[in-house]
Coordinates of C-alpha atoms and ligand atoms in Angstrom, one line a residue:
M1 CA 0.0 0.0 0.0
K2 CA 1.3 3.5 -0.9
K3 CA 1.9 5.7 2.1
S4 CA -0.5 8.3 0.8
E5 CA -3.3 5.8 0.9
Y6 CA -2.8 5.3 4.6
L7 CA -5.6 6.9 6.6
Y8 CA -4.4 8.6 9.7
L9 CA -7.0 9.0 12.5
D10 CA -4.7 9.3 15.4
H11 CA -4.4 13.2 15.6
A12 CA -5.0 13.2 19.3
A13 CA -1.7 11.4 19.7
T14 CA 0.1 13.9 17.3
T15 CA -0.5 15.7 14.1
P16 CA 1.5 16.3 11.0
M17 CA 3.3 19.7 10.9
R18 CA 1.5 22.3 8.9
E19 CA 3.5 23.6 5.9
I20 CA 3.4 27.2 7.4
A21 CA 4.9 25.8 10.6
I22 CA 7.7 24.0 8.7
K23 CA 8.4 27.2 6.8
A24 CA 8.4 29.3 10.0
F25 CA 10.9 26.8 11.6
I26 CA 13.3 27.0 8.6
D27 CA 13.0 30.9 8.3
A28 CA 13.5 31.4 12.1
E29 CA 16.6 29.0 12.0
H30 CA 18.1 31.0 9.2
E31 CA 17.3 34.5 10.5
G32 CA 17.3 33.8 14.2
F33 CA 19.8 31.0 14.8
A34 CA 21.7 33.1 17.4
N35 CA 21.2 32.7 21.1
S36 CA 18.2 34.9 22.0
S37 CA 19.8 35.9 25.2
G38 CA 23.0 37.4 23.6
G39 CA 23.9 41.1 23.3
H40 CA 24.5 41.4 19.5
N41 CA 22.6 42.1 16.4
L42 CA 21.9 38.5 15.5
S43 CA 20.8 37.7 19.1
R44 CA 18.4 40.7 18.8
K45 CA 16.9 39.1 15.7
A46 CA 16.3 35.9 17.5
K47 CA 14.9 37.7 20.5
N48 CA 12.5 39.6 18.2
I49 CA 11.2 36.3 16.6
L50 CA 10.8 34.9 20.1
E51 CA 8.8 37.9 21.4
E52 CA 6.7 38.2 18.3
S53 CA 5.8 34.5 18.7
R54 CA 4.9 35.1 22.4
E55 CA 2.7 38.1 21.3
I56 CA 0.8 35.9 18.7
I57 CA 0.2 33.1 21.3
S58 CA -0.8 35.3 24.1
S59 CA -3.2 37.2 22.0
I60 CA -4.9 34.0 20.8
F61 CA -5.6 33.1 24.5
E62 CA -6.3 36.7 25.5
V63 CA -3.5 36.8 28.1
A64 CA -0.6 39.1 28.7
P65 CA 2.6 38.2 26.8
N66 CA 4.5 37.7 30.1
E67 CA 1.9 35.1 31.1
I68 CA 3.2 32.7 28.5
I69 CA 6.4 30.8 29.1
F70 CA 7.8 28.4 26.5
T71 CA 8.4 24.9 27.5
S72 CA 9.4 21.5 25.9
G73 CA 5.7 20.6 25.7
G74 CA 2.6 19.8 27.7
T75 CA 4.3 17.3 30.0
E76 CA 6.8 19.9 31.3
A77 CA 4.1 22.5 31.9
D78 CA 1.8 20.0 33.7
N79 CA 4.8 18.9 35.9
W80 CA 5.8 22.5 36.6
S81 CA 2.5 23.8 37.6
I82 CA 1.6 20.8 39.8
K83 CA 4.8 20.1 41.5
S84 CA 6.7 23.3 42.0
L85 CA 4.7 24.7 44.9
F86 CA 5.1 21.5 46.9
N87 CA 8.5 22.1 48.4
K88 CA 10.2 21.6 51.7
G89 CA 9.1 25.0 53.1
I90 CA 5.4 24.4 53.1
K91 CA 3.1 22.9 55.7
S92 CA 2.8 19.1 55.7
N93 CA -0.9 19.1 55.3
S94 CA -0.7 21.2 52.1
N95 CA -2.6 19.3 49.5
L96 CA -3.3 18.7 45.8
V97 CA -6.7 18.0 44.4
T98 CA -7.0 16.5 40.9
S99 CA -9.1 14.0 39.0
S100 CA -8.8 10.4 38.2
I101 CA -9.2 11.0 34.5
E102 CA -6.1 13.2 33.9
H103 CA -3.4 12.6 31.5
E104 CA -0.3 10.7 32.8
A105 CA 1.7 14.0 32.9
V106 CA -0.7 15.1 35.7
L107 CA -1.3 11.7 37.3
A108 CA 2.4 11.0 37.6
S109 CA 3.1 14.5 39.0
A110 CA 0.4 13.9 41.6
E111 CA 1.9 10.5 42.5
W112 CA 5.3 12.3 43.0
I113 CA 3.6 14.7 45.4
K114 CA 2.1 11.8 47.2
D115 CA 5.5 10.1 47.5
N116 CA 6.7 13.2 49.1
D117 CA 4.1 12.8 51.8
F118 CA 1.7 15.5 50.9
P119 CA -2.1 14.5 50.8
V120 CA -3.4 14.1 47.3
T121 CA -7.0 13.5 46.3
F122 CA -7.9 11.9 42.9
S123 CA -11.6 12.9 42.6
E124 CA -14.0 10.4 41.1
C125 CA -15.5 10.5 37.6
L126 CA -19.2 10.0 36.7
N127 CA -20.1 7.4 34.2
T128 CA -21.0 10.1 31.7
G129 CA -17.2 10.8 31.5
E130 CA -17.4 14.1 33.3
L131 CA -15.4 14.3 36.5
D132 CA -17.5 14.3 39.6
K133 CA -17.7 18.0 40.7
N134 CA -18.9 17.1 44.2
S135 CA -16.1 14.6 44.8
F136 CA -13.5 17.3 43.5
L137 CA -14.9 20.2 45.6
N138 CA -15.4 18.2 48.7
A139 CA -11.6 17.6 48.7
V140 CA -10.7 21.3 48.3
N141 CA -9.9 23.1 51.6
E142 CA -7.9 25.9 53.1
N143 CA -4.7 23.8 52.7
T144 CA -5.2 23.1 49.0
I145 CA -2.2 24.6 47.2
V146 CA -3.0 23.3 43.7
A147 CA -6.3 22.1 42.1
S148 CA -5.9 20.6 38.7
A149 CA -8.6 19.5 36.2
M150 CA -8.2 19.0 32.4
W151 CA -10.3 21.1 30.1
A152 CA -11.3 18.1 28.0
N153 CA -10.2 14.4 28.2
N154 CA -7.7 13.1 25.6
E155 CA -9.2 9.6 25.4
T156 CA -13.0 10.4 25.2
G157 CA -13.0 14.1 24.2
I158 CA -15.5 14.8 27.0
I159 CA -15.4 18.5 28.0
Q160 CA -15.1 19.1 31.7
P161 CA -17.0 21.6 33.9
I162 CA -14.0 23.9 34.3
K163 CA -15.8 27.3 34.8
E164 CA -18.0 25.8 37.5
L165 CA -15.0 24.2 39.3
T166 CA -12.9 27.3 39.3
K167 CA -15.7 29.4 40.6
E168 CA -16.3 27.0 43.6
V169 CA -12.6 26.4 44.3
K170 CA -12.1 30.2 44.6
K171 CA -14.9 30.4 47.0
I172 CA -13.4 27.7 49.3
N173 CA -9.8 29.0 48.9
S174 CA -8.9 32.1 46.9
N175 CA -5.2 31.2 47.2
T176 CA -5.4 27.8 45.4
L177 CA -3.7 27.7 42.0
F178 CA -6.1 26.2 39.5
H179 CA -4.3 24.5 36.8
S180 CA -5.8 23.0 33.6
D181 CA -4.3 20.7 31.1
V182 CA -5.7 22.2 27.9
V183 CA -3.5 20.1 25.5
Q184 CA -6.4 18.5 23.7
A185 CA -8.9 21.1 24.2
V186 CA -6.8 23.6 22.2
V187 CA -7.3 21.4 19.1
S188 CA -11.0 22.0 18.7
A189 CA -12.2 24.5 21.2
K190 CA -11.8 28.3 21.6
L191 CA -10.3 28.9 25.0
N192 CA -10.0 32.0 27.2
F193 CA -8.1 31.3 30.4
H194 CA -9.0 34.4 32.4
S195 CA -12.7 34.2 31.7
E196 CA -12.7 30.5 32.7
G197 CA -11.0 31.4 35.9
I198 CA -7.9 29.3 35.5
Q199 CA -4.5 30.5 36.6
S200 CA -2.3 28.0 34.9
A201 CA -2.4 25.8 31.7
A202 CA -0.4 23.3 29.8
I203 CA -0.3 23.7 26.0
S204 CA 1.4 21.6 23.4
A205 CA 2.5 22.5 19.8
H206 CA 2.4 19.1 18.2
K207 CA -1.3 18.6 18.6
V208 CA -2.2 21.6 16.4
G209 CA 0.3 21.1 13.5
G210 CA 3.4 22.5 15.3
P211 CA 6.6 20.7 16.1
K212 CA 7.1 18.0 18.8
G213 CA 9.1 18.9 21.9
V214 CA 7.7 22.5 22.1
G215 CA 4.9 23.9 24.2
A216 CA 3.9 26.7 26.5
M217 CA 2.7 27.2 30.1
F218 CA 0.2 30.0 30.8
I219 CA 0.8 31.2 34.3
S220 CA -1.3 34.1 35.5
N221 CA 0.6 37.1 36.7
E222 CA -1.2 36.7 40.1
F223 CA 1.0 33.7 40.8
K224 CA 4.7 33.1 41.1
L225 CA 6.0 29.6 40.5
P226 CA 9.5 28.6 41.5
S227 CA 11.7 27.6 38.5
M228 CA 11.8 23.9 37.8
L229 CA 15.0 24.1 35.8
H230 CA 18.0 25.7 37.4
G231 CA 20.5 27.6 35.2
G232 CA 20.4 30.8 33.1
K233 CA 17.9 33.5 33.4
Q234 CA 15.9 32.9 30.2
E235 CA 12.1 33.3 29.9
L236 CA 11.9 36.3 32.4
E237 CA 14.1 34.2 34.8
R238 CA 11.4 31.6 35.1
R239 CA 12.8 28.8 32.9
A240 CA 16.5 28.2 32.4
G241 CA 18.0 26.9 29.2
T242 CA 18.7 28.3 25.7
V243 CA 15.3 29.0 24.1
N244 CA 14.2 26.9 21.1
V245 CA 13.4 30.0 19.0
A246 CA 12.7 28.1 15.7
G247 CA 10.4 25.7 17.5
V248 CA 8.6 28.5 19.2
A249 CA 8.2 30.4 15.9
S250 CA 6.9 27.3 14.2
F251 CA 4.4 26.8 17.2
A252 CA 3.2 30.3 16.8
A253 CA 2.7 29.9 13.1
A254 CA 0.8 26.6 13.5
L255 CA -1.5 28.2 16.1
Q256 CA -2.1 31.3 14.1
E257 CA -3.1 29.3 11.1
Q258 CA -5.3 27.1 13.2
Q259 CA -7.1 30.2 14.6
N260 CA -7.5 31.7 11.1
N261 CA -9.1 28.6 9.7
F262 CA -10.8 27.5 12.9
D263 CA -14.4 27.3 11.8
D264 CA -13.6 25.5 8.6
E265 CA -11.3 23.0 10.2
I266 CA -13.7 22.3 13.0
S267 CA -16.6 21.9 10.7
I268 CA -14.7 19.3 8.6
M269 CA -13.7 17.4 11.8
M270 CA -17.3 17.4 13.1
N271 CA -18.8 16.3 9.8
E272 CA -16.3 13.6 9.2
K273 CA -16.6 12.3 12.8
S274 CA -20.5 12.4 12.6
E275 CA -20.5 10.6 9.3
F276 CA -18.1 8.0 10.6
E277 CA -20.1 7.4 13.8
E278 CA -23.4 7.3 12.0
I279 CA -22.2 4.6 9.5
V280 CA -20.5 2.5 12.2
K281 CA -23.4 2.5 14.6
N282 CA -26.0 1.7 11.9
N283 CA -24.0 -1.4 10.9
F284 CA -22.4 -2.8 14.1
K285 CA -23.2 -3.1 17.8
V286 CA -21.2 -0.3 19.3
K287 CA -21.4 2.2 22.1
I288 CA -20.1 5.7 21.3
I289 CA -18.6 7.1 24.5
G290 CA -20.1 10.4 25.5
E291 CA -22.4 10.5 22.5
N292 CA -24.8 12.7 24.3
E293 CA -22.2 14.7 26.2
K294 CA -20.3 17.8 25.3
R295 CA -17.3 16.4 23.4
L296 CA -14.4 17.9 21.5
A297 CA -15.0 17.8 17.7
H298 CA -12.0 15.7 16.9
I299 CA -12.3 12.6 19.3
S300 CA -14.5 9.6 18.9
N301 CA -14.1 6.7 21.4
I302 CA -16.0 3.6 20.4
Q303 CA -16.8 0.4 22.4
F304 CA -17.2 -2.6 20.1
E305 CA -19.1 -5.6 21.5
K306 CA -17.1 -8.7 21.8
V307 CA -14.1 -7.4 19.8
N308 CA -10.7 -7.1 21.3
S309 CA -9.2 -3.7 20.6
E310 CA -5.7 -4.8 20.2
V311 CA -6.8 -7.4 17.5
L312 CA -8.9 -4.8 15.8
M313 CA -6.2 -2.2 15.9
V314 CA -3.7 -4.5 14.2
D315 CA -6.2 -5.4 11.5
L316 CA -7.0 -1.8 10.8
D317 CA -3.3 -1.0 10.5
L318 CA -2.9 -3.8 8.0
N319 CA -5.8 -2.3 6.0
G320 CA -4.5 1.2 6.0
L321 CA -6.2 2.9 9.0
G322 CA -4.0 4.1 11.9
V323 CA -5.8 4.7 15.2
S324 CA -5.1 4.0 18.9
R325 CA -6.5 2.5 22.0
G326 CA -6.4 5.7 24.0
S327 CA -3.4 7.8 25.1
A328 CA -0.2 6.9 23.4
C329 CA 1.6 6.0 26.6
A330 CA -1.2 3.7 27.9
S331 CA -1.5 1.9 24.5
G332 CA 2.2 1.2 24.3
A333 CA 2.0 -0.5 27.7
Q334 CA -1.3 -2.3 26.9
R335 CA -2.8 -1.5 30.2
P336 CA -6.6 -1.0 30.4
S337 CA -7.4 2.7 30.2
H338 CA -7.5 4.4 33.6
V339 CA -10.1 6.8 32.1
L340 CA -12.5 4.1 31.1
E341 CA -11.9 2.4 34.5
A342 CA -12.7 5.7 36.3
M343 CA -16.0 5.9 34.2
G344 CA -17.0 2.5 35.5
I345 CA -16.8 0.7 32.2
K346 CA -17.3 -3.0 33.0
K347 CA -14.1 -5.2 33.0
E348 CA -15.4 -7.3 30.1
Y349 CA -15.7 -4.2 27.8
I350 CA -12.6 -2.3 28.9
N351 CA -10.4 -3.8 26.2
N352 CA -13.0 -3.3 23.5
H353 CA -12.4 0.4 22.8
L354 CA -10.6 2.3 20.1
R355 CA -10.0 6.0 19.8
F356 CA -10.4 7.6 16.3
S357 CA -9.2 11.1 16.3
F358 CA -9.5 13.6 13.4
G359 CA -7.4 16.7 12.9
W360 CA -6.5 19.8 10.9
S361 CA -5.4 17.7 7.9
T362 CA -8.5 15.5 7.8
G363 CA -10.0 15.7 4.4
L364 CA -13.6 15.3 3.0
G365 CA -14.6 11.6 2.8
E366 CA -12.2 10.3 5.4
G367 CA -14.9 9.6 7.9
K368 CA -16.8 7.4 5.4
K369 CA -13.6 5.7 4.2
A370 CA -12.6 5.0 7.8
A371 CA -16.0 3.5 8.5
E372 CA -15.8 1.2 5.5
I373 CA -12.3 -0.1 6.5
L374 CA -13.5 -0.6 10.1
L375 CA -16.7 -2.5 9.1
N376 CA -14.7 -4.8 6.8
S377 CA -12.3 -5.6 9.7
L378 CA -15.2 -6.1 12.1
E379 CA -16.8 -8.5 9.7
K380 CA -13.6 -10.5 9.5
I381 CA -12.7 -10.7 13.1
S382 CA -15.9 -10.6 15.2
Ligands
PLP1 C1 -4.2 15.8 27.6 C2 -2.7 15.7 27.4 N1 -1.9 16.3 28.3 C3 -0.6 16.2 28.1 C4 0.0 15.6 27.0 C5 1.5 15.7 26.9 O1 1.9 16.7 26.0 P1 3.4 16.6 25.3 O2 3.4 15.4 24.4 O3 3.5 17.9 24.6 O4 4.3 16.5 26.4 C6 -0.8 15.0 26.0 C7 -0.2 14.3 24.9 O5 -0.6 13.2 24.6 C8 -2.2 15.1 26.2 O6 -3.1 14.6 25.4

């Protein structure tokens, strides 16, 4: 099979880079290869590219430029926001509240805090896929240093009640830092951090057609976080290390194009996903996770009756359709998904799910084509 015939529906894992992002990377590397912290003309060029990129990204999220810090991706931003306030100097009953359906970048950071003997609560999830607000808010108290809830889930696409949570958390403890992992939400939702009441967010370039290994952290000017990396005084003295100027320029170009084409891109993702789900559910016994909930446009998580997802995924791959079982890390390890477990999906169905995710490069007709490949495989193996 020719590579071009391969249908890629794993955009929630990563996306191909947009042409404009590749060009921005090359141009920035040519014009701004110098160290952006230096004192000469070429360094100033690099610094200008860096600050223009910061302006573009901050205006997209309607925040101040100095509220955006460039990182190596979503994982670093999640780790930083969640871990850095838990240090030796704070009271031993200082706690973290998060949810049981977070990405591993958040869950593992929370485990690290627990290993350092601070109390951590992983709030429960409803079987709709929405985190349980009561369980989350009941755990927040005057000693909660950080509360963290993702804007939308990466396995199911289900959008979480962030505004309601931030409002209630502030009423309980106005000093709590509310962090949100918006890595998937940025792909198909318009976000405004200040109006949703979050003070910190993790963003990743490679989910929106930018390069891998680049991301940003939004941190509100109301909060000061200690540096995670120790070294030079880059990024307004908040993140040490020579800045990846070309990566950042490429990230800004990708996000800018995504915003300019937002309505068109989202409508293609929505239409292709709807057509795909419609054909599949009319021809095979399936359950579409969160079908009646608020979901991101690009993610469809489907449960297939009596079909092992690993077997199905391999057959789809052989027939030219690339999808995944859930988050990339969990699928590599072949563990049952912690998100589906938290939603109370029965044991006998938990390994019967696949995630189909659409993206900026999804073209017309891909939903139908994917459904046909899928139905062929299901006929063979079920
Ligand atoms: C919800 C969510 N958070 C965090 C990450 C990690 O982002 P990055 O790959 O940029 O470290 C991902 C990527 O899969 C994600 O989907």
